[in-house]
Amino acid sequence: MMNIKAATKYQLNEYIKSVRIFYLVVILVTLFFGGIVNFGDSSNVNMMGGTEMSTAIFLFVLGLNSFKETFLMMLQNSTTRKTMFVSRLIAVLATGVSMAIIDRFIISFAKLFTYVNENYQVSGMYEMVFQNRAESLHTVIMNLEAILITIGVYIAAIIAGYFITTAYYRMNKILKVAVSVGVPVTLFFLLPIIDMSVYDGKISRAIGKLFAFVFGGESGNPYNLLISCLLFSVVGIGLSWLLIRKAVEKN
Amino acid sequence: MSIEIKNISKNFGSTCALDSVSLTFEENKIYGLLGRNGAGKTTLLNIITNRIFADSGEVLVDGIPSKENDQALKKIYMMGEKNFYPNNMKIKEIFRWTKEFYPSFDTEYANKLTEVFELSLNKNVKSLSTGYNSIFKVIIALSVNTPYVLCDEPVLGLDANHRDLFYRLLIERYSDSPSTFIISTHLIEEVANVIEDVIIIKKGKIIKNESREELMSIGYTVSGMSSLVDEFINGKEVIGIDSIGGLKSAYVIGQIIKESVPQGLEITKMDLQKLFIKLTNA
Amino acid sequence: MNISFNEERPIFIQIAEGIEDAILSGAFKEESQIPSITEFSVNYRINPATALKGINILVEEGIIYKKRGVGMFVSIGAVEQLKGKRKEQFYDNFIRNLVEEANRLGISKDEIITLLERGYVK
């Protein structure tokens, strides 16, 4: 693992380049809407929420974009798959944690506008999903818990993207097409049909229940989400490793 | 101290790229890895550097198996024919990262070489011509200072001046601080004087592995009138014949006693390029 | 000195002969330092091991000697020694070829002698 420091530095650096641009846009948007609301017409109720959702999507895409180029660069620089994988996980963890904290700061900052104008409402994803709980907690604890949950979501998002891109790298052309067509068709076409005709909607109800549980169940427990994300990440990491350990340079 | 290749085999689907290859690259020597296109040169180098995996066999770098081992792999730098660097990366950034991964990389020397080759440090990889794509990798190979440097078709796309410059710099660098260079190429003539040992690979098999001098002394060229040449080579091991009009040149394996050569025949040494062509023709 | 390599003989022998020529022509004077192995190999784009092999022939013959840490020098008496050696080779290298080529061209012995005299007049 001699290269782990250099490999981590490299992969973090790649993430940071994209993250910088992302935040530049987020901050501009926040200021822009904050400004409009406060200095413009203030009779309407405006809402800003779900910054974390855009971050999660961004991280998913970031995960998607980060395999082939880095893989070749690592091979060029005598880095084993093992080392590049471990350093990738370190980079993912560091990015997920930092962005969760930064996002919380942005949300807290945006909330300042609400003191100026009551019609402007700001809330993070956490407060939106777990409204009752968020209101019952002390602000500091609420923010800390929000960060913790967000970390889980972010890591799961990058890992999901990363797993997909690694899987695609390992597949040959035919398999790629088969998966690209087969998965959406199965999920959005075959599954609903089978569900309706054979199982009388049991499948969709089961999926609904699963989602309800993940998002806190009846008690609205945010740790259901955290644990689900972590489980998802662990499985994703395991599968990605199985794919990467045998990955080779392809012509 | 050596790279030891033990019984490496590799198949791509039904084609056999390497067939139980065993050989040793010793410390501080310049090797020529010669073979026609598709003979298995790049496959062998890719296996040594852990870019692809062998089906069987192993590679030891200073006694340590190189497969998935950072410690062994760090001793090797490979400049591939294919580009592995990100397309959007600037040359100076590539140098910076190379220094991170190979602390022995001499950035100052590399910068000097970019001036010699007239390569701008601010250029992107993707904006480079084929020639300059080889040049920036050659510059890294000459500056990286690892014990083993593998060059796969290093002069691809280079003009005559730059090729000559490369060979000069290579010898300079090798004389200053020797390390093992493995130069894989199908352009033998130019590299012939630079290399010490020759490895010829044909259809995934090593067919020659000896010093250049030995290889060239395994035979000779005899030329003269066809009838005389025919008479002379009768019963000798001939690997090839070229004839123009009534004249013939035969490439003969074996030693020769000068006095036994009849008048009218001329004996010259075996030419590496010709020997290579004769040996590797299917 | 300038060596243009030919295909006929091993490079290391040609390096040795190139240095011999330079000594005979006075380019490398007796007791003077000659270029290093690196300079030879870089200049002629040859493997240093090859250059070393060529120079070692001359060292063994005593035409060149090494001073540890300083470099290589032409021995005293090297020119005389080389002349002697070259004279011995003169028959093999020139006369044999001369006669062979003359036979191919149908030049008689007397004609050769005439030609030789013409060569000296010039």
XYZ file of C-alpha atoms in Angstrom:
655
model
C 0.000 0.000 0.000
C 2.910 2.296 -0.678
C 0.961 4.396 -3.106
C -2.030 4.973 -0.888
C -1.165 8.550 -0.032
C -0.567 9.608 -3.616
C -3.595 7.684 -4.854
C -5.897 9.208 -2.242
C -4.564 12.666 -2.977
C -5.151 12.163 -6.662
C -8.703 10.870 -6.329
C -9.663 13.518 -3.780
C -8.241 16.140 -6.067
C -10.438 14.909 -8.880
C -13.524 15.154 -6.687
C -12.584 18.571 -5.389
C -12.371 20.012 -8.897
C -16.029 19.149 -9.563
C -17.198 19.946 -6.041
C -15.815 23.484 -6.300
C -17.854 24.198 -9.400
C -20.936 22.656 -7.848
C -20.758 24.873 -4.788
C -20.091 27.953 -6.786
C -23.437 27.357 -8.495
C -25.229 26.464 -5.242
C -23.995 29.590 -3.479
C -24.937 31.820 -6.389
C -28.423 30.326 -6.495
C -28.855 30.695 -2.732
C -27.784 34.327 -2.802
C -29.873 35.049 -5.855
C -33.114 33.707 -4.414
C -32.351 35.088 -0.988
C -31.825 38.477 -2.608
C -34.951 38.373 -4.760
C -37.098 37.382 -1.837
C -35.745 39.996 0.473
C -35.393 42.939 -1.777
C -38.179 42.201 -4.178
C -41.872 41.582 -3.786
C -42.301 39.902 -0.421
C -45.971 39.224 -0.262
C -45.698 35.647 -1.596
C -44.428 32.724 0.399
C -41.163 31.397 -1.009
C -39.495 28.187 -0.096
C -36.025 26.932 -0.421
C -35.387 23.367 0.432
C -33.653 20.197 -0.493
C -30.142 21.476 -1.148
C -29.077 18.013 -0.064
C -31.122 16.453 -2.801
C -29.170 18.297 -5.483
C -25.927 17.380 -3.736
C -26.966 13.716 -3.655
C -27.726 13.756 -7.368
C -24.453 15.549 -8.024
C -22.573 12.919 -6.025
C -24.296 10.102 -7.861
C -23.149 11.606 -11.160
C -19.694 12.193 -9.720
C -19.556 8.500 -8.837
C -20.675 7.605 -12.332
C -17.924 9.649 -13.918
C -15.015 8.447 -11.953
C -13.888 5.050 -13.048
C -12.092 4.543 -16.323
C -9.861 7.598 -16.504
C -8.694 7.232 -12.939
C -8.251 3.487 -13.266
C -5.867 3.912 -16.210
C -3.993 6.752 -14.505
C -3.528 4.565 -11.445
C -2.293 1.639 -13.539
C 0.111 3.974 -15.322
C 1.498 4.957 -11.953
C 2.124 1.453 -10.617
C -0.852 1.437 -8.287
C -2.543 -1.861 -7.544
C -6.294 -2.314 -7.707
C -6.296 -2.883 -3.981
C -4.623 0.442 -3.276
C -6.715 2.378 -5.739
C -9.881 0.919 -4.238
C -8.988 1.665 -0.641
C -7.904 5.188 -1.532
C -11.139 5.623 -3.465
C -13.113 4.711 -0.348
C -11.140 7.211 1.683
C -11.885 9.882 -0.929
C -15.592 8.954 -0.961
C -15.803 9.119 2.813
C -13.967 12.428 2.999
C -16.127 13.939 0.257
C -19.383 12.682 1.776
C -18.537 13.991 5.260
C -17.254 17.359 4.052
C -20.201 18.003 1.793
C -22.714 17.046 4.474
C -21.126 19.597 6.794
C -20.853 22.279 4.103
C -24.482 21.792 3.092
C -25.617 22.179 6.668
C -23.736 25.452 6.834
C -25.328 26.653 3.620
C -28.782 25.772 4.900
C -28.108 27.468 8.227
C -26.833 30.504 6.354
C -29.895 30.586 4.106
C -32.104 30.367 7.181
C -30.766 33.785 8.181
C -32.874 35.246 5.381
C -35.963 33.982 7.126
C -35.308 36.409 9.964
C -35.446 39.224 7.454
C -38.547 37.999 5.719
C -41.041 35.690 7.307
C -42.494 34.642 4.006
C -39.208 33.032 3.079
C -38.920 29.490 4.349
C -35.786 27.462 4.330
C -35.345 23.862 5.336
C -32.975 21.064 4.593
C -34.023 17.656 3.365
C -33.731 16.319 6.868
C -36.252 18.790 8.287
C -38.599 18.093 5.410
C -38.549 14.317 5.770
C -38.387 14.130 9.533
C -40.403 17.250 10.336
C -41.801 16.202 13.722
C -38.497 14.992 15.015
C -36.620 18.022 13.772
C -38.995 20.341 15.591
C -38.695 18.384 18.826
C -34.909 18.557 18.993
C -32.626 21.334 20.132
C -31.229 23.212 17.118
C -27.632 22.097 17.696
C -28.558 18.452 18.106
C -30.927 18.632 15.181
C -28.125 19.980 12.967
C -25.673 17.342 14.137
C -28.173 14.575 13.500
C -28.974 16.044 10.106
C -25.276 15.997 9.208
C -24.959 12.374 10.292
C -27.949 11.243 8.243
C -26.836 13.275 5.249
C -23.381 11.668 5.342
C -25.033 8.276 4.958
C -27.154 9.447 2.026
C -24.193 11.062 0.251
C -21.932 8.054 0.596
C -24.685 5.796 -0.702
C -25.167 8.140 -3.663
C -21.483 8.089 -4.693
C -21.217 4.356 -4.161
C -24.313 3.770 -6.308
C -22.799 5.779 -9.161
C -19.428 4.153 -8.698
C -20.864 0.648 -8.716
C -22.794 1.312 -11.931
C -19.796 2.742 -13.747
C -17.515 -0.106 -12.639
C -20.100 -2.648 -13.694
C -20.359 -1.005 -17.105
C -16.566 -1.003 -17.448
C -16.449 -4.732 -16.875
C -19.332 -5.566 -19.233
C -18.848 -6.224 -22.893
C -20.915 -4.363 -25.471
C -23.765 -6.864 -25.672
C -24.136 -7.061 -21.924
C -24.080 -3.263 -21.682
C -26.973 -2.967 -24.108
C -28.837 -5.797 -22.420
C -28.544 -4.168 -18.999
C -29.264 -0.653 -20.275
C -32.487 -1.837 -21.875
C -33.327 -4.732 -19.592
C -33.197 -3.015 -16.206
C -35.552 -0.108 -17.024
C -37.905 -2.375 -18.945
C -38.053 -4.807 -16.054
C -38.520 -2.120 -13.424
C -41.024 0.126 -15.129
C -42.794 -2.202 -17.496
C -42.548 -5.915 -16.719
C -42.640 -5.627 -12.965
C -45.785 -3.462 -12.833
C -47.537 -5.775 -15.317
C -46.642 -8.911 -13.409
C -47.509 -7.159 -10.189
C -50.941 -6.153 -11.458
C -51.857 -9.339 -13.281
C -50.296 -12.068 -11.151
C -49.711 -10.700 -7.679
C -52.586 -8.309 -7.467
C -50.375 -5.365 -6.567
C -48.575 -7.095 -3.735
C -45.159 -6.227 -5.095
C -45.790 -2.512 -5.296
C -47.254 -2.534 -1.827
C -44.161 -4.326 -0.525
C -41.922 -1.759 -2.208
C -44.036 0.993 -0.737
C -43.639 -0.501 2.706
C -39.910 -0.808 2.264
C -39.617 2.854 1.306
C -41.825 3.855 4.206
C -39.532 1.949 6.546
C -36.401 3.408 5.053
C -37.753 6.899 5.523
C -38.433 6.380 9.182
C -41.592 4.282 9.374
C -44.526 5.460 11.464
C -42.330 6.847 14.229
C -40.282 8.858 11.694
C -36.959 7.485 12.897
C -34.105 8.977 10.809
C -31.732 6.188 11.788
C -33.701 3.800 9.605
C -32.472 5.879 6.688
C -28.917 6.034 7.953
C -28.707 2.291 8.487
C -30.324 1.573 5.122
C -27.821 3.837 3.395
C -24.912 2.231 5.186
C -26.132 -1.268 4.342
C -26.613 -0.244 0.744
C -23.100 1.249 0.689
C -21.499 -1.831 2.199
C -23.134 -4.074 -0.382
C -22.185 -1.612 -3.148
C -18.587 -1.462 -1.954
C -18.376 -5.249 -1.787
C -19.751 -5.686 -5.289
C -17.537 -2.928 -6.683
C -14.480 -4.591 -5.218
C -15.413 -7.897 -6.836
C -15.603 -6.054 -10.143
C -12.414 -4.042 -9.726
C -10.083 -6.737 -8.475
C -10.234 -8.445 -11.851
C -10.544 -5.310 -14.000
C -7.926 -4.961 -16.729
C -6.825 -2.391 -19.234
C -9.053 -2.790 -22.265
C -8.329 -2.048 -25.880
C 18.082 -7.827 -8.806
C 16.065 -8.725 -11.853
C 12.675 -9.114 -13.399
C 12.028 -12.819 -13.634
C 9.272 -14.082 -15.852
C 8.203 -17.620 -15.081
C 6.032 -19.658 -17.431
C 3.688 -16.846 -18.313
C 0.782 -17.835 -20.544
C -2.011 -15.623 -21.747
C -4.922 -16.259 -24.047
C -7.348 -13.721 -25.445
C -10.373 -15.814 -26.274
C -9.089 -18.487 -28.582
C -5.890 -16.668 -29.568
C -2.780 -17.507 -27.632
C -0.869 -14.262 -26.978
C 1.869 -15.728 -24.787
C 2.767 -19.371 -24.576
C 4.643 -20.341 -21.431
C 7.190 -17.543 -21.650
C 10.145 -17.609 -19.275
C 12.978 -15.109 -19.264
C 14.985 -12.830 -17.024
C 15.736 -9.144 -17.377
C 18.921 -8.491 -15.488
C 19.946 -5.408 -13.636
C 21.358 -2.426 -15.526
C 21.136 -3.691 -19.062
C 19.461 -2.305 -22.138
C 17.243 -4.914 -23.729
C 15.623 -4.955 -27.106
C 12.309 -6.783 -27.081
C 11.775 -7.398 -30.745
C 8.860 -8.908 -32.535
C 6.433 -8.218 -35.292
C 3.155 -6.474 -34.605
C 0.942 -8.775 -32.583
C 3.777 -11.065 -31.522
C 2.979 -10.536 -27.831
C 5.408 -7.756 -26.840
C 2.819 -5.416 -25.360
C 0.952 -8.288 -23.690
C 4.155 -9.313 -21.939
C 4.891 -5.759 -20.780
C 1.289 -5.318 -19.631
C 1.512 -8.461 -17.526
C 4.812 -7.390 -15.966
C 3.221 -4.086 -14.944
C -0.007 -5.623 -13.573
C -2.156 -3.911 -16.202
C -3.549 -7.246 -17.254
C -3.340 -10.645 -15.611
C -1.637 -13.759 -16.886
C -3.636 -16.975 -17.131
C -0.767 -18.805 -15.483
C 2.788 -18.231 -14.361
C 4.244 -15.353 -12.381
C 6.485 -12.314 -12.620
C 9.019 -11.622 -9.878
C 10.508 -8.166 -9.472
C 13.629 -8.457 -7.333
C 12.126 -11.659 -5.986
C 8.669 -10.241 -5.195
C 5.651 -11.312 -7.275
C 4.518 -8.178 -9.113
C 0.871 -9.144 -9.322
C -1.075 -6.620 -7.236
C 1.989 -5.620 -5.276
C 2.725 -1.894 -4.943
C 6.178 -2.475 -3.592
C 7.263 -4.521 -6.617
C 5.451 -2.339 -9.135
C 6.958 0.895 -7.860
C 10.297 -0.236 -9.204
C 8.941 -0.197 -12.721
C 7.856 2.616 -14.972
C 6.233 1.733 -18.243
C 5.633 4.073 -21.125
C 2.956 2.408 -23.167
C 2.187 2.895 -26.792
C -1.352 3.642 -25.706
C -2.023 6.700 -23.613
C -3.113 6.067 -20.016
C -3.007 9.677 -18.896
C -6.231 11.692 -18.676
C -6.873 13.537 -21.918
C -7.569 16.871 -20.283
C -4.467 16.887 -18.189
C -1.661 19.335 -18.865
C 1.896 18.082 -19.200
C 3.002 19.989 -16.131
C 0.205 18.435 -14.083
C 1.232 14.992 -15.321
C 4.768 15.725 -14.165
C 3.425 16.856 -10.797
C 1.452 13.643 -10.299
C 4.290 11.479 -11.553
C 6.414 13.027 -8.819
C 3.729 12.088 -6.265
C 3.707 8.477 -7.353
C 7.408 8.161 -8.145
C 9.369 10.314 -5.698
C 12.535 9.579 -7.695
C 11.117 11.498 -10.678
C 13.447 14.372 -11.570
C 11.074 17.231 -12.391
C 13.858 19.651 -13.185
C 15.396 17.298 -15.730
C 11.987 16.560 -17.231
C 11.331 20.286 -17.635
C 14.698 20.669 -19.314
C 13.848 17.871 -21.727
C 10.560 19.521 -22.674
C 12.616 22.490 -23.826
C 14.991 20.267 -25.767
C 12.045 18.586 -27.487
C 10.161 21.896 -27.764
C 7.112 20.625 -25.920
C 4.970 23.175 -24.093
C 4.240 22.294 -20.461
C 0.824 23.906 -20.743
C -0.455 21.610 -23.456
C -3.204 19.076 -22.893
C -2.555 15.452 -23.661
C -5.371 15.388 -26.199
C -3.932 18.307 -28.162
C -0.680 16.441 -28.829
C 0.259 14.862 -32.157
C 1.227 11.179 -32.277
C 4.869 12.162 -32.132
C 4.491 14.431 -29.123
C 2.296 11.828 -27.459
C 5.344 9.567 -27.533
C 7.679 12.412 -26.590
C 6.033 13.386 -23.313
C 6.018 9.768 -22.224
C 9.628 9.319 -23.318
C 10.538 12.365 -21.223
C 8.926 10.786 -18.166
C 10.651 7.466 -18.872
C 14.028 9.235 -19.007
C 13.387 11.260 -15.841
C 11.578 8.790 -13.600
C 14.711 7.014 -12.302
C 13.121 3.698 -11.408
C 15.317 0.576 -11.501
C 13.310 -0.761 -14.448
C 11.997 1.305 -17.322
C 9.885 -0.336 -20.007
C 9.352 1.481 -23.287
C 6.759 0.146 -25.683
C 7.418 1.529 -29.168
C 9.088 4.665 -27.783
C 9.833 6.306 -31.124
C 6.347 5.905 -32.574
C 5.612 8.964 -34.705
C 8.911 10.685 -33.951
C 10.811 12.318 -36.797
C 14.418 11.366 -37.526
C 15.876 14.195 -35.411
C 13.781 13.377 -32.390
C 14.496 9.671 -32.710
C 18.204 10.387 -32.757
C 17.778 12.719 -29.790
C 15.939 10.001 -27.877
C 18.701 7.444 -28.418
C 21.331 9.967 -27.387
C 19.448 10.924 -24.222
C 18.801 7.279 -23.426
C 22.509 6.443 -23.553
C 23.378 9.573 -21.602
C 20.846 8.740 -18.938
C 21.969 5.102 -18.862
C 25.631 6.088 -18.539
C 24.910 8.547 -15.731
C 22.963 6.096 -13.604
C 22.427 2.666 -15.057
C 19.096 0.962 -14.791
C 17.354 -1.699 -16.805
C 15.722 -0.477 -19.965
C 13.471 -2.738 -22.001
C 12.760 -1.301 -25.405
C 10.032 -3.002 -27.307
C 9.973 -2.200 -30.990
C 9.592 -3.570 -34.462
C 12.069 -0.988 -35.830
C 15.258 -2.898 -35.211
C 17.810 -1.101 -37.286
C 17.915 2.064 -35.199
C 17.933 0.393 -31.851
C 20.431 -2.301 -32.829
C 23.552 -0.491 -31.600
C 21.925 0.759 -28.427
C 20.838 -2.560 -26.991
C 23.006 -5.101 -25.262
C 20.721 -8.098 -25.258
C 18.119 -9.120 -27.773
C 14.893 -10.968 -27.100
C 12.939 -11.981 -30.149
C 9.344 -12.960 -29.655
C 7.269 -14.671 -32.282
C 3.654 -15.703 -31.936
C 3.821 -15.624 -28.156
C 7.060 -17.578 -27.887
C 10.610 -16.448 -27.184
C 12.674 -17.638 -30.118
C 15.941 -15.836 -29.299
C 17.333 -14.513 -26.050
C 21.013 -13.619 -26.182
C 23.493 -10.796 -26.428
C 23.459 -8.841 -29.649
C 27.022 -9.881 -30.441
C 26.186 -13.542 -29.916
C 23.089 -13.270 -32.017
C 24.969 -11.717 -34.885
C 27.765 -14.230 -34.693
C 25.403 -17.147 -35.040
C 25.614 -16.712 -38.751
C 26.891 -14.765 -41.724
C 25.853 -13.563 -45.103
C 27.473 -14.995 -48.190
C 26.988 -13.309 -51.552
C 28.194 -13.764 -55.084
C 27.231 -15.501 -58.288
C 24.207 -17.745 -57.860
C 25.945 -20.926 -58.905
C 28.884 -20.322 -56.574
C 26.606 -19.433 -53.663
C 24.458 -22.503 -54.256
C 27.500 -24.719 -54.283
C 28.849 -23.117 -51.128
C 25.672 -23.337 -49.088
C 25.009 -26.923 -50.003
C 24.615 -28.845 -46.743
C 24.620 -25.704 -44.619
C 21.741 -24.305 -42.562
C 20.293 -21.488 -44.596
C 17.569 -19.257 -43.115
C 16.945 -17.235 -46.220
C 18.037 -16.256 -49.677
C 17.732 -13.016 -51.604
C 18.538 -13.019 -55.280
C 18.759 -10.380 -57.966
C 19.562 -11.489 -61.483
C 22.477 -13.905 -61.361
C 23.508 -12.756 -57.903
C 22.510 -14.277 -54.648
C 22.833 -13.514 -50.949
C 22.303 -16.375 -48.555
C 21.902 -16.025 -44.790
C 23.667 -18.948 -43.228
C 23.686 -20.176 -39.640
C 27.005 -21.433 -38.375
C 30.671 -20.462 -38.071
C 32.912 -19.906 -41.017
C 36.581 -20.418 -41.676
C 37.685 -17.517 -43.873
C 40.225 -19.583 -45.784
C 37.555 -22.052 -46.904
C 35.663 -19.397 -48.813
C 36.165 -19.822 -52.539
C 37.232 -16.888 -54.668
C 34.378 -14.743 -55.904
C 32.272 -15.081 -52.785
C 31.952 -12.326 -50.244
C 31.303 -12.946 -46.569
C 29.742 -10.258 -44.424
C 28.326 -10.396 -40.929
C 24.740 -11.232 -40.285
C 22.621 -8.128 -40.303
C 20.263 -7.865 -37.311
C 17.393 -6.476 -39.311
C 17.689 -9.233 -41.927
C 18.153 -11.891 -39.302
C 15.056 -10.603 -37.555
C 12.980 -10.638 -40.708
C 14.147 -14.135 -41.574
C 13.559 -15.473 -38.082
C 10.131 -13.949 -37.654
C 8.690 -14.667 -41.059
C 5.849 -17.089 -40.716
C 37.384 11.370 -35.000
C 34.576 10.127 -37.095
C 33.438 6.557 -37.536
C 30.838 5.580 -40.031
C 29.772 2.113 -39.066
C 29.470 -0.538 -41.707
C 27.570 -3.770 -41.666
C 30.514 -6.044 -42.012
C 32.159 -6.222 -38.642
C 31.064 -5.968 -35.028
C 30.649 -2.425 -33.712
C 33.155 -2.839 -30.876
C 35.911 -3.693 -33.357
C 35.021 -0.673 -35.424
C 35.211 1.529 -32.327
C 38.690 0.186 -31.573
C 39.778 0.782 -35.149
C 38.336 4.285 -35.112
C 40.439 5.144 -32.079
C 43.491 3.543 -33.698
C 42.953 5.699 -36.779
C 42.695 8.792 -34.617
C 45.955 7.906 -32.863
C 47.732 7.226 -36.154
C 46.527 10.495 -37.662
C 47.676 12.402 -34.605
C 44.210 13.456 -33.519
C 44.817 11.660 -30.223
C 48.425 12.336 -29.277
C 50.505 10.062 -27.080
C 50.046 10.817 -23.374
C 46.906 12.771 -24.118
C 43.485 11.932 -22.713
C 40.895 10.342 -24.952
C 37.101 10.740 -24.581
C 35.307 8.680 -21.925
C 33.170 5.604 -22.511
C 30.074 7.767 -22.030
C 31.251 10.290 -24.597
C 31.928 7.552 -27.107
C 28.620 5.817 -26.554
C 26.540 8.993 -26.535
C 28.303 10.359 -29.579
C 27.912 7.205 -31.648
C 24.575 6.123 -30.075
C 25.964 2.783 -29.036
C 25.555 0.801 -25.864
C 28.237 1.728 -23.301
C 29.044 -1.969 -22.888
C 29.928 -2.083 -26.594
C 32.151 0.988 -26.357
C 33.854 -0.494 -23.300
C 34.478 -3.749 -25.127
C 36.112 -1.914 -28.023
C 38.304 0.206 -25.778
C 39.294 -2.811 -23.685
C 40.862 -4.376 -26.773
C 43.182 -1.381 -26.972
C 43.822 -1.423 -23.226
C 44.827 -5.071 -23.389
C 47.169 -4.360 -26.264
C 48.720 -1.572 -24.224
C 47.817 1.149 -26.702
C 45.639 2.870 -24.160
C 45.977 2.929 -20.397
C 43.530 3.870 -17.681
C 44.206 6.226 -14.809
C 41.808 5.437 -12.038
C 39.421 8.296 -11.441
C 40.928 10.411 -14.204
C 40.281 8.751 -17.518
C 41.988 7.009 -20.389
C 45.211 8.056 -22.071
C 47.215 7.108 -25.146
C 50.351 5.174 -24.170
C 53.836 6.309 -25.107
C 54.919 4.336 -28.156
C 51.320 3.687 -29.203
C 51.872 5.087 -32.687
C 54.851 2.819 -33.345
C 52.998 -0.186 -31.969
C 49.992 0.551 -34.149
C 52.074 1.005 -37.237
C 53.617 -2.405 -36.649
C 50.226 -3.984 -36.151
C 48.728 -2.303 -39.190
C 51.649 -3.344 -41.379
C 50.970 -6.940 -40.494
C 47.358 -6.488 -41.479
C 48.272 -4.607 -44.627
C 48.622 -7.756 -46.690
C 45.329 -9.250 -45.495
C 43.341 -6.061 -45.694
C 44.604 -4.558 -48.903
C 46.825 -6.778 -51.047
C 44.500 -9.784 -50.977
C 41.505 -7.639 -51.875
C 43.507 -5.800 -54.500
C 44.503 -9.008 -56.228
C 40.998 -10.425 -55.963
C 39.404 -7.335 -57.493
C 42.115 -7.181 -60.185
C 41.333 -10.774 -61.160
C 37.638 -9.961 -61.405
C 38.392 -7.006 -63.665
C 41.033 -8.896 -65.639
C 43.838 -6.528 -64.646
C 47.215 -8.162 -65.010
C 50.045 -8.056 -62.486
C 52.082 -5.708 -64.689
C 49.149 -3.372 -65.049
C 48.767 -3.245 -61.267
C 52.386 -2.290 -60.881
C 51.924 0.488 -63.455
C 48.864 1.708 -61.587
C 50.772 1.667 -58.306
C 53.488 3.814 -59.832
C 50.845 6.217 -61.093
C 49.502 6.409 -57.554
C 52.895 7.409 -56.223
C 53.481 10.060 -58.913
C 50.324 11.934 -57.905
